[in-house]
Coordinates of C-alpha atoms and ligand atoms in Angstrom, one line a residue:
X1 CA 28.3 153.7 121.3
X2 CA 28.0 157.4 120.6
X3 CA 29.9 159.2 117.9
X4 CA 32.2 162.2 118.1
X5 CA 29.9 164.5 116.1
X6 CA 26.6 163.0 117.0
X7 CA 23.9 165.6 117.1
X8 CA 25.7 167.9 114.7
X9 CA 23.7 168.6 111.6
X10 CA 25.6 169.7 108.4
X11 CA 24.1 171.3 105.4
X12 CA 26.4 170.1 102.7
X13 CA 26.4 172.3 99.6
X14 CA 29.7 170.8 98.4
X15 CA 30.4 169.3 95.0
X16 CA 33.3 167.6 93.0
X17 CA 36.1 166.4 95.4
X18 CA 37.5 168.9 97.9
X19 CA 34.2 169.8 99.7
X20 CA 32.6 166.3 99.6
X21 CA 35.7 164.6 101.2
X22 CA 35.5 167.1 104.1
X23 CA 31.8 166.5 104.7
X24 CA 32.3 162.7 104.3
X25 CA 34.8 162.9 107.2
X26 CA 32.2 164.9 109.3
X27 CA 29.7 162.1 108.4
X28 CA 32.3 159.4 109.4
X29 CA 32.4 161.1 112.8
X30 CA 28.7 160.8 113.2
X31 CA 27.4 164.1 111.9
X32 CA 24.1 164.1 110.1
X33 CA 25.3 165.4 106.7
X34 CA 22.5 166.5 104.3
X35 CA 23.9 166.9 100.8
X36 CA 21.9 169.5 98.9
X37 CA 21.9 168.8 95.2
X38 CA 20.3 170.3 92.1
X39 CA 17.2 168.3 91.0
X40 CA 17.8 166.3 87.9
X41 CA 21.6 165.8 87.8
X42 CA 22.9 166.5 91.3
X43 CA 26.6 166.7 92.0
X44 CA 28.4 166.6 88.6
X45 CA 30.6 163.7 89.7
X46 CA 27.6 161.4 89.8
X47 CA 27.9 161.1 86.1
X48 CA 31.6 161.8 85.6
X49 CA 34.1 159.0 84.7
X50 CA 31.4 156.4 84.9
X51 CA 32.6 152.8 84.8
X52 CA 29.0 151.4 84.6
X53 CA 26.2 153.0 82.5
X54 CA 23.5 154.9 84.4
X55 CA 24.7 154.4 87.9
X56 CA 26.5 156.8 90.2
X57 CA 30.2 156.8 89.4
X58 CA 32.8 155.6 91.8
X59 CA 34.0 159.2 91.8
X60 CA 30.8 160.1 93.5
X61 CA 30.2 157.0 95.6
X62 CA 33.7 157.1 97.2
X63 CA 33.4 160.7 98.3
X64 CA 29.9 160.8 99.6
X65 CA 29.4 157.9 101.9
X66 CA 27.4 158.2 105.1
X67 CA 25.4 161.2 103.8
X68 CA 21.8 161.8 103.1
X69 CA 20.7 163.5 99.8
X70 CA 18.1 166.2 99.5
X71 CA 17.4 167.7 96.1
X72 CA 16.7 171.4 96.2
X73 CA 16.6 174.0 93.4
X74 CA 18.5 176.8 95.1
X75 CA 17.4 179.2 92.3
X76 CA 13.7 178.8 93.1
X77 CA 11.8 180.7 95.8
X78 CA 10.4 177.5 97.3
X79 CA 13.9 175.9 97.3
X80 CA 15.2 178.9 99.2
X81 CA 12.4 178.7 101.7
X82 CA 13.4 175.1 102.5
X83 CA 17.1 176.0 102.6
X84 CA 16.5 178.9 105.0
X85 CA 14.6 176.6 107.3
X86 CA 17.4 174.0 107.1
X87 CA 19.9 176.7 108.0
X88 CA 17.9 177.6 111.1
X89 CA 18.0 174.0 112.3
X90 CA 21.6 173.2 111.5
X91 CA 25.1 173.6 113.0
X92 CA 27.4 173.8 110.0
X93 CA 27.0 174.7 106.4
X94 CA 29.9 173.8 104.0
X95 CA 30.3 174.9 100.4
X96 CA 33.0 174.9 97.7
X97 CA 31.3 176.7 94.8
X98 CA 33.1 179.0 92.5
X99 CA 33.8 182.6 93.8
X100 CA 30.6 184.6 94.4
X101 CA 28.1 181.7 93.9
X102 CA 26.7 181.8 97.4
X103 CA 26.3 185.6 97.3
X104 CA 24.6 185.3 93.9
X105 CA 22.2 182.8 95.5
X106 CA 21.4 185.4 98.1
X107 CA 23.3 183.6 101.0
X108 CA 26.2 185.8 102.0
X109 CA 27.9 185.1 105.3
X110 CA 26.1 188.1 106.8
X111 CA 22.7 186.7 105.8
X112 CA 23.5 183.2 106.9
X113 CA 24.8 184.5 110.3
X114 CA 21.6 186.6 110.6
X115 CA 19.4 183.5 109.9
X116 CA 21.3 181.4 112.5
X117 CA 23.9 183.1 114.6
X118 CA 25.1 179.7 115.9
X119 CA 25.8 178.2 112.5
X120 CA 29.4 177.7 111.3
X121 CA 29.7 178.7 107.7
X122 CA 32.7 176.9 106.0
X123 CA 33.9 177.8 102.5
X124 CA 36.6 176.3 100.4
X125 CA 37.8 178.3 97.3
X126 CA 40.8 178.1 95.0
X127 CA 42.4 181.3 96.3
X128 CA 42.2 183.7 99.2
X129 CA 41.8 187.5 98.9
X130 CA 44.0 189.1 96.3
X131 CA 44.8 188.9 92.6
X132 CA 43.6 185.4 92.1
X133 CA 40.5 185.7 94.3
X134 CA 38.0 185.4 91.4
X135 CA 39.6 182.4 89.8
X136 CA 38.1 178.9 89.8
X137 CA 40.4 176.1 90.7
X138 CA 40.9 172.4 90.3
X139 CA 43.4 170.0 91.9
X140 CA 46.4 170.6 89.6
X141 CA 45.8 174.4 89.5
X142 CA 46.2 174.4 93.3
X143 CA 49.3 172.3 93.0
X144 CA 50.7 174.6 90.3
X145 CA 50.0 177.8 92.3
X146 CA 50.8 176.6 95.8
X147 CA 54.4 175.4 95.2
X148 CA 53.9 171.6 94.8
X149 CA 54.3 171.4 91.0
X150 CA 57.5 173.5 90.8
X151 CA 59.2 171.3 93.4
X152 CA 58.0 167.9 92.1
X153 CA 59.7 165.9 89.4
X154 CA 63.2 165.7 88.3
X155 CA 65.6 168.6 87.6
X156 CA 65.7 168.0 83.8
X157 CA 62.0 167.4 83.4
X158 CA 58.8 169.4 83.5
X159 CA 56.9 170.3 86.7
X160 CA 54.9 167.3 87.8
X161 CA 51.6 167.0 89.7
X162 CA 51.4 164.3 92.4
X163 CA 48.9 161.5 92.2
X164 CA 47.9 162.2 95.8
X165 CA 45.0 164.7 95.6
X166 CA 46.6 167.1 98.0
X167 CA 44.6 170.1 96.7
X168 CA 41.3 168.5 96.9
X169 CA 41.3 165.6 99.5
X170 CA 44.3 167.2 101.3
X171 CA 42.4 170.5 101.8
X172 CA 39.3 168.6 102.8
X173 CA 41.3 167.5 105.8
X174 CA 42.4 171.0 106.6
X175 CA 38.8 172.2 106.4
X176 CA 37.6 169.3 108.5
X177 CA 40.0 170.3 111.2
X178 CA 39.0 173.9 111.0
X179 CA 35.3 173.1 111.3
X180 CA 35.9 170.9 114.3
X181 CA 37.8 173.8 116.0
X182 CA 34.9 176.2 115.3
X183 CA 32.5 173.7 116.7
X184 CA 34.6 173.4 119.8
X185 CA 34.9 177.2 120.2
X186 CA 31.1 177.4 119.9
X187 CA 30.7 175.3 123.0
X188 CA 32.4 178.2 124.8
X189 CA 31.0 181.2 123.0
X190 CA 27.7 180.0 121.8
X191 CA 28.4 181.7 118.5
X192 CA 28.9 180.4 115.0
X193 CA 31.7 181.7 112.8
X194 CA 33.0 181.9 109.3
X195 CA 35.6 179.4 108.3
X196 CA 37.5 179.9 105.1
X197 CA 40.3 178.0 103.3
X198 CA 41.8 178.3 99.9
X199 CA 43.2 175.3 98.1
X200 CA 46.4 177.3 97.5
X201 CA 46.7 178.0 101.2
X202 CA 46.5 174.3 102.0
X203 CA 49.1 173.4 99.4
X204 CA 51.4 176.0 100.8
X205 CA 51.0 174.5 104.2
X206 CA 52.0 171.2 102.8
X207 CA 55.0 172.7 101.0
X208 CA 56.3 174.2 104.3
X209 CA 59.7 172.4 104.0
X210 CA 60.1 173.8 100.5
X211 CA 59.6 177.3 101.8
X212 CA 62.1 176.5 104.5
X213 CA 64.6 175.5 101.8
X214 CA 63.9 178.7 99.8
X215 CA 65.2 180.6 102.8
X216 CA 68.1 178.3 103.4
X217 CA 69.3 178.9 99.8
X218 CA 70.5 182.4 100.8
X219 CA 73.2 180.7 102.8
X220 CA 74.4 178.4 100.1
X221 CA 73.5 175.2 98.2
X222 CA 71.2 172.6 99.7
X223 CA 73.7 169.9 100.5
X224 CA 71.1 167.1 100.9
X225 CA 69.6 167.8 97.5
X226 CA 71.0 165.6 94.6
X227 CA 71.2 168.7 92.4
X228 CA 74.6 170.0 91.4
X229 CA 73.7 173.6 90.7
X230 CA 71.3 175.9 92.4
X231 CA 69.6 179.1 91.2
X232 CA 67.5 181.4 93.3
X233 CA 64.6 179.0 93.8
X234 CA 64.2 175.5 95.2
X235 CA 64.7 173.1 92.4
X236 CA 62.9 169.8 91.7
X237 CA 64.9 167.1 93.5
X238 CA 63.5 163.8 92.2
X239 CA 62.9 161.4 95.0
X240 CA 65.2 163.1 97.6
X241 CA 63.8 163.1 101.1
X242 CA 62.4 166.5 102.2
X243 CA 63.5 165.8 105.8
X244 CA 66.9 165.8 107.5
X245 CA 67.7 162.2 106.7
X246 CA 68.7 161.3 103.1
X247 CA 66.5 158.9 101.2
X248 CA 66.0 157.7 97.6
X249 CA 64.0 155.2 95.6
X250 CA 66.0 152.3 94.4
X251 CA 65.2 149.5 92.0
X252 CA 64.3 146.0 93.0
X253 CA 63.9 142.6 91.2
X254 CA 60.7 142.8 89.1
X255 CA 58.0 140.3 89.8
X256 CA 55.9 141.2 86.8
X257 CA 56.9 141.6 83.2
X258 CA 57.0 145.4 83.3
X259 CA 58.1 145.8 86.9
X260 CA 56.9 149.4 86.9
X261 CA 56.6 149.5 90.7
X262 CA 59.6 147.2 91.6
X263 CA 61.1 149.9 93.7
X264 CA 61.7 150.5 97.4
X265 CA 62.3 153.8 99.2
X266 CA 65.2 153.7 101.6
X267 CA 66.2 156.3 104.2
X268 CA 69.7 156.3 105.7
X269 CA 69.6 157.3 109.4
X270 CA 73.1 157.8 110.8
X271 CA 72.7 155.1 113.4
X272 CA 71.8 152.4 110.9
X273 CA 74.7 153.2 108.5
X274 CA 77.0 150.5 109.9
X275 CA 74.3 147.8 109.9
X276 CA 73.1 148.8 106.5
X277 CA 76.6 148.5 105.0
X278 CA 77.1 145.1 106.6
X279 CA 73.7 143.9 105.3
X280 CA 74.4 144.9 101.7
X281 CA 77.9 143.4 101.9
X282 CA 79.9 146.6 101.8
X283 CA 81.5 146.8 105.3
X284 CA 84.6 148.5 103.8
X285 CA 82.5 151.7 103.3
X286 CA 81.7 152.1 107.0
X287 CA 85.0 153.7 107.9
X288 CA 85.9 155.1 104.5
X289 CA 86.4 158.9 105.0
X290 CA 84.1 159.7 102.1
X291 CA 81.3 157.9 103.7
X292 CA 81.9 157.5 107.4
X293 CA 79.8 160.5 108.7
X294 CA 76.5 162.0 107.5
X295 CA 78.3 165.2 106.4
X296 CA 80.9 163.2 104.5
X297 CA 78.2 161.2 102.8
X298 CA 76.1 164.2 101.5
X299 CA 78.1 164.8 98.3
X300 CA 78.2 161.1 97.6
X301 CA 74.5 160.2 98.2
X302 CA 74.0 159.1 94.6
X303 CA 76.9 156.7 94.8
X304 CA 75.7 155.3 98.0
X305 CA 72.2 154.7 96.7
X306 CA 73.7 153.1 93.6
X307 CA 75.5 150.7 95.8
X308 CA 72.4 150.0 97.8
X309 CA 70.6 149.4 94.5
X310 CA 73.2 146.8 93.5
X311 CA 71.9 144.8 96.5
X312 CA 68.1 145.6 96.2
X313 CA 68.0 144.7 92.5
X314 CA 68.6 141.1 93.4
X315 CA 65.6 141.0 95.7
X316 CA 61.9 141.7 95.3
X317 CA 60.7 144.9 97.0
X318 CA 59.1 142.8 99.8
X319 CA 62.3 140.7 100.3
X320 CA 64.3 143.9 100.5
X321 CA 61.7 145.4 102.9
X322 CA 61.9 142.4 105.2
X323 CA 65.7 142.3 105.3
X324 CA 66.1 146.0 105.7
X325 CA 63.4 146.3 108.3
X326 CA 65.0 143.5 110.3
X327 CA 68.0 145.8 110.9
X328 CA 65.7 148.8 111.5
X329 CA 66.4 150.6 108.3
X330 CA 63.4 152.9 107.5
X331 CA 62.1 151.8 104.1
X332 CA 58.9 151.2 102.2
X333 CA 58.1 149.3 99.0
X334 CA 56.5 151.3 96.3
X335 CA 53.0 149.9 96.1
X336 CA 50.7 150.1 93.1
X337 CA 47.0 150.8 93.3
X338 CA 46.5 147.1 92.6
X339 CA 48.7 146.2 95.5
X340 CA 46.7 148.5 97.8
X341 CA 43.2 147.5 96.9
X342 CA 44.1 143.8 97.2
X343 CA 45.9 144.3 100.5
X344 CA 44.2 142.1 103.1
X345 CA 45.9 144.1 105.9
X346 CA 44.3 147.3 104.7
X347 CA 40.9 145.7 104.7
X348 CA 41.5 144.3 108.2
X349 CA 42.4 147.9 109.3
X350 CA 39.2 149.2 107.8
X351 CA 41.0 151.4 105.3
X352 CA 39.7 149.5 102.2
X353 CA 36.0 148.8 102.8
X354 CA 33.4 147.0 100.6
X355 CA 30.0 148.7 100.5
X356 CA 26.8 147.5 99.0
X357 CA 25.0 149.8 96.7
X358 CA 21.5 149.2 95.4
X359 CA 22.3 150.1 91.8
X360 CA 26.0 149.3 91.3
X361 CA 26.4 146.3 93.6
X362 CA 29.5 146.1 95.8
X363 CA 32.2 148.7 95.5
X364 CA 35.3 149.3 97.4
X365 CA 36.0 152.6 99.1
X366 CA 38.6 154.1 101.4
X367 CA 37.5 154.2 105.0
X368 CA 38.3 156.8 107.7
X369 CA 42.1 157.5 107.8
X370 CA 42.1 157.9 111.6
X371 CA 40.5 156.1 114.5
X372 CA 38.9 157.5 117.7
X373 CA 38.6 154.9 120.5
X374 CA 35.1 156.3 121.5
X375 CA 33.8 157.0 118.0
X376 CA 33.9 153.9 115.8
X377 CA 33.3 154.5 112.1
X378 CA 30.8 152.4 110.1
X379 CA 31.3 153.2 106.5
X380 CA 28.0 153.4 104.6
X381 CA 27.2 153.8 100.9
X382 CA 26.5 157.1 99.2
X383 CA 22.9 158.2 98.8
X384 CA 21.0 158.0 95.5
X385 CA 20.0 161.4 94.2
X386 CA 17.2 162.8 96.3
X387 CA 16.9 159.5 98.2
X388 CA 16.2 161.3 101.5
X389 CA 14.3 164.3 100.3
X390 CA 10.9 163.3 101.6
X391 CA 12.3 162.0 104.9
X392 CA 14.3 165.1 105.6
X393 CA 11.5 167.5 104.7
X394 CA 9.1 165.6 106.9
X395 CA 11.4 165.0 109.8
X396 CA 13.2 168.3 110.0
X397 CA 11.0 170.9 108.5
X398 CA 7.5 169.7 109.7
X399 CA 6.0 170.2 106.3
X400 CA 2.3 169.8 106.0
X401 CA 0.5 167.2 104.0
X402 CA 0.5 168.1 100.3
X403 CA 3.5 170.4 100.7
X404 CA 5.9 167.9 99.3
X405 CA 3.8 167.6 96.2
X406 CA 3.6 171.4 95.9
X407 CA 7.4 171.7 96.2
X408 CA 7.9 168.9 93.7
X409 CA 5.5 170.4 91.2
X410 CA 7.3 173.7 91.5
X411 CA 10.5 172.0 90.6
X412 CA 12.0 172.9 94.0
X413 CA 12.9 169.4 95.1
Ligands
LIG1 N1 20.3 174.5 92.7 C1 20.4 175.5 91.7 N2 21.6 175.9 91.3 C2 22.7 175.3 91.9 C3 22.6 174.4 92.9 C4 21.3 174.0 93.3 N3 21.1 173.0 94.2 N4 23.8 174.0 93.2 C5 24.7 174.7 92.5 N5 24.0 175.6 91.7 C6 24.5 176.5 90.7 C7 25.2 177.7 91.4 O1 24.2 178.6 91.8 C8 26.1 178.2 90.3 O2 25.4 178.9 89.4 P1 25.8 180.4 88.9 O3 27.1 180.3 88.2 O4 24.7 180.8 88.0 O5 25.9 181.3 90.1 C9 26.6 176.9 89.7 O6 25.6 175.9 90.0 C10 27.9 176.4 90.3 O7 28.9 177.2 89.9 P2 30.4 176.9 90.1 O8 31.2 178.1 89.7 O9 30.7 176.4 91.5 O10 30.6 175.6 89.2 P3 31.6 175.3 88.0 O11 31.2 174.0 87.5 O12 31.5 176.4 87.0 O13 33.0 175.3 88.6 C11 34.6 174.6 90.2 C12 33.4 174.2 89.4 C13 35.0 173.4 91.1 C14 35.8 175.0 89.3 C15 34.2 175.8 91.2 O14 33.1 175.4 91.9 C16 35.3 176.2 92.1 O15 36.3 176.9 91.7 N6 35.2 175.8 93.4 C17 36.1 176.2 94.4 C18 37.4 175.4 94.4 C19 37.1 174.0 94.4 O16 36.4 173.4 95.3 N7 37.7 173.2 93.5 C20 37.9 171.8 93.7 C21 37.1 171.0 92.8 S1 37.5 169.4 93.0 O17 38.7 169.2 91.9

């Protein structure tokens, strides 16, 4: 069966997390992704946070599946010759270097566009034009500057970064969507174009409801927030739901000694109120004027979730989930990373996948988060450093005999 992006060649200049996750999605969709890496060490994540000595780290392997690796010294003349030829024969080039790196290498957008007017040149930076333009960025810097950290955590505690890598992997998804849109437009115009995203822009997009609430503040306190007092900015609101239906995390019966994740998140939709109160054995609250309508409940949400917790604490999170789900109450157990990696259902869904690696043996990775009925994903291992150098040079660049040795001797590959 064909793949959605079959025939699309991607020159992957990305490193660390944000860029590689984007190009991994392109590869999952069938694009031929050629990862360009510095000879010797390659992507810095190959050797970061290693769990096993001398083999590519999980940090690297889980972000670079389904790609081919070509080592190329971009600071050598020969390396640049090869790179230019690659650009001529490719559809997309993606990079997430620090500000100005591509220009310093001699590959500005103008030059890339001149080399191949059909190529799509996608860049991810920390920040867009303006005061922060020249600053480098990592995940939590993006969360700090895009509105996520100031709105995450509890009112009386410090700003908190989420465990979900919304700045890196989250923005990889934004960039993936933008590249696909540019590829589609090219089918109509025949032209490539420049695609740019900043990590902060992506976080801001994900903080849309907080910017909504910032504007609502002008008209009074945010009634659905658990906070008692409001200043002139959106406060941290713990586990309150960001949507129109109130929700909260409540404790359950621990099944392990520590019970750190013995919690369930419960949302109270107006039409499940009655069934929920019957279920937890508090039918007298159904018609109580302090609780009977969604508006009446808003100032009492903490009391209501305390009452619900009196019920959940006597059940494990899965028992509570089953019972609440049986009456259509939206809820979800708080699952640990251990819960997730051991979840047989996630494996059956193709979301946790085991992959064979020649140096580290079997490792588990996260599969493609979406499915296309005409483009099945086969998750493959990440490449070893320079594993496909010879193959790519011979196949794509028609190099002559002896050329590979010359490039290698010059330190270019
Ligand atoms: N051959 C030769 N040199 C190469 C090369 C190759 N194949 N690939 C990269 N390099 C060089 C670049 O030319 C550059 O050198 P100069 O600084 O001399 O121009 C250098 O390696 C990379 O520079 P950098 O600024 O990208 O790297 P850094 O480690 O100092 O910073 C990071 C890393 C992530 C902070 C920065 O790349 C960045 O801000 N990127 C944009 C935002 C981003 O993606 N952050 C997410 C990271 S995931 O948490």
